[in-house]
Coordinates of C-alpha atoms and ligand atoms in Angstrom, one line a residue:
M1 CA 9.7 -76.1 -55.1
T2 CA 8.3 -78.9 -57.2
S3 CA 8.6 -78.5 -61.0
Q4 CA 4.8 -78.1 -61.2
A5 CA 4.9 -75.4 -58.6
A6 CA 7.7 -73.7 -60.4
M7 CA 5.7 -73.7 -63.6
N8 CA 2.8 -72.0 -61.8
R9 CA 4.8 -69.6 -59.7
P10 CA 3.2 -66.2 -59.3
G11 CA 4.6 -63.6 -61.7
K12 CA 5.7 -66.2 -64.2
D13 CA 4.8 -65.5 -67.9
S14 CA 2.7 -68.4 -69.2
I15 CA 0.4 -66.3 -71.4
Y16 CA 1.1 -68.3 -74.6
A17 CA 1.8 -71.7 -72.9
T18 CA -1.5 -73.2 -74.0
Q19 CA -2.6 -73.7 -77.6
L20 CA -5.0 -70.8 -78.5
E21 CA -7.7 -71.1 -81.1
K22 CA -6.9 -67.7 -82.3
V23 CA -3.8 -65.6 -81.4
D24 CA -4.9 -62.0 -80.9
S25 CA -2.6 -59.0 -81.4
F26 CA -0.4 -58.3 -78.4
V27 CA -1.6 -55.7 -76.0
F28 CA -0.2 -54.3 -72.8
D29 CA -3.2 -55.3 -70.6
H30 CA -3.4 -56.4 -66.9
R31 CA -2.3 -60.0 -67.8
V32 CA 0.9 -58.7 -69.3
A33 CA 1.4 -56.2 -66.5
E34 CA 1.2 -59.0 -63.9
V35 CA 4.0 -61.0 -65.4
F36 CA 6.0 -58.2 -67.2
P37 CA 9.3 -58.3 -65.3
D38 CA 9.5 -62.1 -65.9
M39 CA 8.4 -61.8 -69.5
I40 CA 10.9 -59.1 -70.5
K41 CA 13.9 -60.6 -68.7
R42 CA 13.3 -64.0 -70.4
S43 CA 12.5 -62.5 -73.8
V44 CA 14.9 -59.6 -74.4
P45 CA 18.6 -60.6 -74.4
G46 CA 20.6 -58.2 -72.4
Y47 CA 17.6 -56.4 -70.8
P48 CA 19.2 -56.3 -67.3
T49 CA 22.4 -54.8 -68.7
V50 CA 20.5 -52.1 -70.6
I51 CA 18.5 -51.2 -67.6
A52 CA 21.6 -51.1 -65.3
M53 CA 23.6 -49.0 -67.8
T54 CA 20.6 -46.6 -68.0
G55 CA 21.5 -45.8 -64.4
V56 CA 25.2 -45.4 -65.2
L57 CA 24.4 -43.1 -68.1
A58 CA 22.0 -41.1 -65.9
A59 CA 24.8 -40.5 -63.4
E60 CA 27.0 -39.3 -66.3
Y61 CA 24.6 -37.2 -68.3
V62 CA 21.7 -35.9 -66.2
Q63 CA 22.2 -32.2 -65.6
P64 CA 21.1 -30.2 -62.5
N65 CA 17.6 -28.8 -62.6
S66 CA 16.6 -30.8 -65.7
R67 CA 14.1 -33.5 -66.6
V68 CA 14.5 -37.1 -67.5
Y69 CA 11.8 -38.7 -69.7
D70 CA 11.2 -42.4 -69.6
L71 CA 8.9 -43.0 -72.6
G72 CA 7.0 -46.3 -72.6
C73 CA 8.1 -46.8 -69.0
S74 CA 6.1 -50.1 -68.4
L75 CA 6.6 -51.0 -64.7
G76 CA 9.3 -48.3 -64.3
A77 CA 12.5 -50.3 -64.4
S78 CA 14.4 -47.6 -66.4
S79 CA 13.0 -44.8 -64.3
L80 CA 14.2 -46.6 -61.1
A81 CA 17.7 -47.2 -62.6
A82 CA 17.8 -43.5 -63.5
Q83 CA 16.5 -42.4 -60.1
E84 CA 19.2 -44.4 -58.4
G85 CA 21.9 -43.1 -60.8
I86 CA 21.2 -39.4 -60.8
T87 CA 23.5 -37.3 -58.7
A88 CA 22.5 -33.9 -60.1
P89 CA 20.2 -31.9 -57.8
G90 CA 16.8 -30.5 -58.7
C91 CA 15.8 -33.1 -61.3
E92 CA 12.6 -34.8 -62.0
I93 CA 11.6 -37.9 -63.9
H94 CA 8.6 -38.1 -66.1
A95 CA 7.6 -41.8 -66.5
I96 CA 5.1 -42.1 -69.4
D97 CA 3.1 -45.0 -70.7
N98 CA -0.3 -45.3 -72.4
S99 CA -1.2 -48.5 -70.6
R100 CA -3.1 -47.7 -67.4
E101 CA -2.4 -51.3 -66.1
M102 CA 1.3 -50.9 -66.6
L103 CA 1.5 -47.4 -65.1
D104 CA -0.5 -48.4 -62.0
Q105 CA 2.0 -51.1 -61.2
A106 CA 4.9 -48.7 -61.9
Q107 CA 3.5 -46.3 -59.4
Q108 CA 3.2 -49.0 -56.8
R109 CA 6.8 -50.1 -57.3
L110 CA 8.4 -46.6 -57.2
S111 CA 7.5 -44.7 -54.1
S112 CA 9.2 -41.4 -54.8
E113 CA 8.1 -39.4 -51.8
S114 CA 11.4 -39.8 -50.0
A115 CA 13.5 -40.1 -53.1
R116 CA 15.9 -37.3 -54.0
T117 CA 14.7 -37.3 -57.6
P118 CA 10.8 -37.4 -57.7
V119 CA 9.0 -39.4 -60.4
Q120 CA 5.8 -38.1 -62.1
F121 CA 3.7 -40.9 -63.6
I122 CA 1.8 -39.8 -66.7
C123 CA -0.7 -42.0 -68.6
E124 CA -0.6 -40.8 -72.2
N125 CA 0.5 -41.6 -75.7
V126 CA 4.1 -40.6 -76.1
L127 CA 3.2 -39.0 -79.4
D128 CA 1.2 -36.4 -77.4
S129 CA 3.8 -35.9 -74.6
E130 CA 5.4 -32.5 -74.2
I131 CA 9.1 -32.7 -73.8
S132 CA 11.1 -29.8 -72.5
N133 CA 14.2 -29.0 -70.4
A134 CA 15.4 -32.6 -70.8
S135 CA 18.9 -33.8 -70.3
M136 CA 18.1 -37.4 -70.9
V137 CA 15.3 -39.2 -72.7
I138 CA 14.9 -42.9 -72.5
L139 CA 13.2 -45.0 -75.2
N140 CA 14.0 -48.5 -73.9
F141 CA 12.2 -50.9 -76.3
T142 CA 9.3 -48.5 -77.0
L143 CA 10.0 -47.0 -80.5
Q144 CA 9.5 -50.5 -82.0
F145 CA 5.8 -50.3 -81.0
I146 CA 5.2 -46.8 -82.5
E147 CA 3.8 -46.7 -86.1
T148 CA 6.8 -46.3 -88.4
T149 CA 5.3 -43.2 -90.0
Q150 CA 5.2 -41.5 -86.6
R151 CA 8.8 -42.3 -85.6
L152 CA 10.5 -39.4 -87.1
A153 CA 8.1 -36.8 -85.7
L154 CA 8.6 -38.4 -82.2
L155 CA 12.4 -38.2 -82.5
K156 CA 12.3 -34.6 -83.7
K157 CA 10.2 -33.7 -80.7
I158 CA 12.6 -35.4 -78.4
R159 CA 15.6 -33.6 -80.1
S160 CA 14.0 -30.2 -79.7
G161 CA 13.1 -30.9 -76.0
L162 CA 16.7 -31.8 -75.1
R163 CA 19.2 -29.3 -73.7
P164 CA 22.7 -28.9 -75.1
G165 CA 24.7 -31.8 -73.9
G166 CA 21.6 -34.0 -73.5
I167 CA 21.2 -37.6 -74.7
L168 CA 18.6 -40.0 -76.0
I169 CA 19.0 -43.7 -75.1
L170 CA 17.3 -45.7 -77.8
S171 CA 17.1 -49.5 -77.3
E172 CA 15.4 -51.7 -79.9
K173 CA 14.9 -55.1 -81.4
I174 CA 16.4 -54.8 -84.9
A175 CA 16.1 -56.3 -88.3
F176 CA 19.0 -57.1 -90.8
T177 CA 19.1 -56.5 -94.5
D178 CA 21.2 -59.6 -95.1
S179 CA 18.7 -62.6 -95.0
T180 CA 21.3 -65.0 -93.6
E181 CA 22.2 -62.7 -90.8
E182 CA 18.5 -62.1 -90.1
S183 CA 17.7 -65.8 -89.7
L184 CA 20.9 -66.4 -87.7
Q185 CA 20.0 -63.6 -85.2
I186 CA 16.3 -64.8 -85.0
D187 CA 17.5 -68.4 -84.4
M188 CA 19.8 -67.2 -81.6
H189 CA 17.0 -65.1 -80.1
H190 CA 14.7 -68.1 -80.0
A191 CA 17.5 -70.3 -78.5
F192 CA 17.8 -67.6 -75.8
K193 CA 14.1 -67.9 -75.1
R194 CA 14.2 -71.7 -75.0
A195 CA 17.2 -71.5 -72.6
N196 CA 14.9 -69.3 -70.4
G197 CA 12.2 -71.9 -70.3
Y198 CA 9.8 -70.9 -73.1
N199 CA 8.7 -73.8 -75.3
D200 CA 8.3 -73.8 -79.1
L201 CA 4.5 -73.2 -78.8
E202 CA 5.0 -70.2 -76.6
I203 CA 7.6 -68.8 -78.9
S204 CA 5.5 -69.2 -82.0
Q205 CA 2.3 -67.9 -80.6
K206 CA 4.0 -64.8 -79.1
R207 CA 5.6 -64.2 -82.5
T208 CA 2.2 -64.3 -84.2
A209 CA 0.8 -61.9 -81.5
L210 CA 3.6 -59.4 -82.1
E211 CA 3.3 -59.4 -85.9
N212 CA 2.4 -55.9 -87.1
V213 CA 2.6 -54.7 -83.5
L214 CA 6.4 -54.7 -82.9
I215 CA 8.0 -53.5 -86.1
P216 CA 11.8 -53.8 -86.0
E217 CA 14.0 -51.8 -88.3
T218 CA 17.6 -52.0 -89.3
L219 CA 20.5 -50.2 -87.6
E220 CA 21.0 -48.2 -90.7
Q221 CA 17.3 -47.0 -90.6
H222 CA 17.8 -46.0 -87.0
F223 CA 21.0 -44.1 -87.6
Q224 CA 19.5 -42.3 -90.6
R225 CA 16.4 -41.3 -88.8
L226 CA 18.3 -40.0 -85.8
E227 CA 20.4 -37.8 -88.2
N228 CA 17.2 -36.6 -89.9
A229 CA 15.8 -35.7 -86.5
G230 CA 18.7 -33.4 -85.9
F231 CA 21.0 -35.5 -83.6
S232 CA 24.6 -34.6 -84.1
R233 CA 25.7 -38.2 -83.7
A234 CA 24.6 -41.6 -82.6
D235 CA 26.7 -44.5 -81.3
L236 CA 26.0 -48.2 -80.7
W237 CA 27.0 -49.0 -77.2
F238 CA 25.3 -52.4 -76.8
Q239 CA 24.2 -55.4 -78.9
C240 CA 23.1 -58.9 -77.9
F241 CA 21.8 -60.9 -80.9
N242 CA 19.0 -58.8 -82.5
F243 CA 18.7 -56.3 -79.6
V244 CA 20.7 -53.1 -79.5
S245 CA 21.0 -49.9 -77.6
L246 CA 22.3 -46.5 -79.0
I247 CA 23.2 -43.2 -77.5
A248 CA 22.2 -40.2 -79.6
R249 CA 23.6 -36.8 -78.8
V250 CA 22.3 -33.3 -79.3
Ligands
GEK1 C1 11.4 -51.0 -69.6 N1 10.8 -49.2 -71.2 O1 11.1 -51.8 -68.8 N2 2.6 -44.3 -75.8 C2 3.0 -44.6 -74.6 N3 3.4 -45.8 -74.3 C3 3.5 -46.8 -75.2 C4 3.1 -46.5 -76.6 C5 2.7 -45.2 -76.9 N4 2.3 -44.8 -78.1 N5 3.3 -47.6 -77.3 C6 3.7 -48.5 -76.5 N6 3.8 -48.1 -75.2 C7 10.4 -50.4 -70.5 C8 9.9 -51.5 -71.5 S1 7.9 -52.2 -73.2 C9 8.8 -53.1 -74.2 C10 9.0 -51.0 -72.6 C11 8.4 -54.5 -74.5 C12 4.3 -48.7 -74.0 C13 3.6 -50.1 -73.7 O2 2.4 -49.9 -73.0 C14 4.7 -50.8 -72.9 O3 4.6 -50.6 -71.5 C15 6.0 -50.2 -73.4 O4 5.7 -49.1 -74.3 C16 6.9 -51.1 -74.2 O5 12.6 -50.6 -69.8 O6 7.4 -55.0 -73.9 O7 9.1 -55.2 -75.3

């Protein structure tokens, strides 16, 4: 492939590659859905590991005849990992997203007819979702897009929909109270993006688009909120720069 062809390969994220007159707020529309796997892999350090371990955790924690909820499922990567990991019989996965464009593509990617664990695709706001009989709830990089004032109510609802022994996987971009650490982590995140082929214009325009849309919080805020929501404990199991994943237990 020539370097020009590589730049234009189908599925490659080049949404912010040209100078925009005005950078609009980021939305999960059809343009994003088309390039999403490439975008998230090149933007979120450790994403493939978090997804793969979601499958490992599903094998460990999903209980027979229970539900798994994948909230903000995008194209269904976490649902697929869970589906492949689950060994317990009689389970179902509810894959939920409020972007019709993302959900349509998720549905095409996961044909669940012959799968042992079926997936239901639901287009709705996770703030309106009913959660019950769950043994695992997945919030992989979704809570950061929910209004901060709504986050506790969502976690309380998840907690009360989980069975004894159930878990929440919470993966997020985080902020740091120490300003030196904050800039160090942001610099390393940008270095990660540059190493994955994004240029400075793309990095800066994407950052502008995500302002007030993706709102990261500190680890301390997450731990406190999980406690306030009624989880008995929460543990950090993964960190790569300013991206983390926690397991919270009932
Ligand atoms: C993955 N978990 O590949 N209700 C429903 N969906 C929402 C809401 C909401 N209120 N707000 C945002 N979303 C996925 C990646 S992406 C993360 C998750 C990212 C959806 C939104 O439409 C998008 O699909 C997803 O949450 C966030 O493991 O792009 O950084």
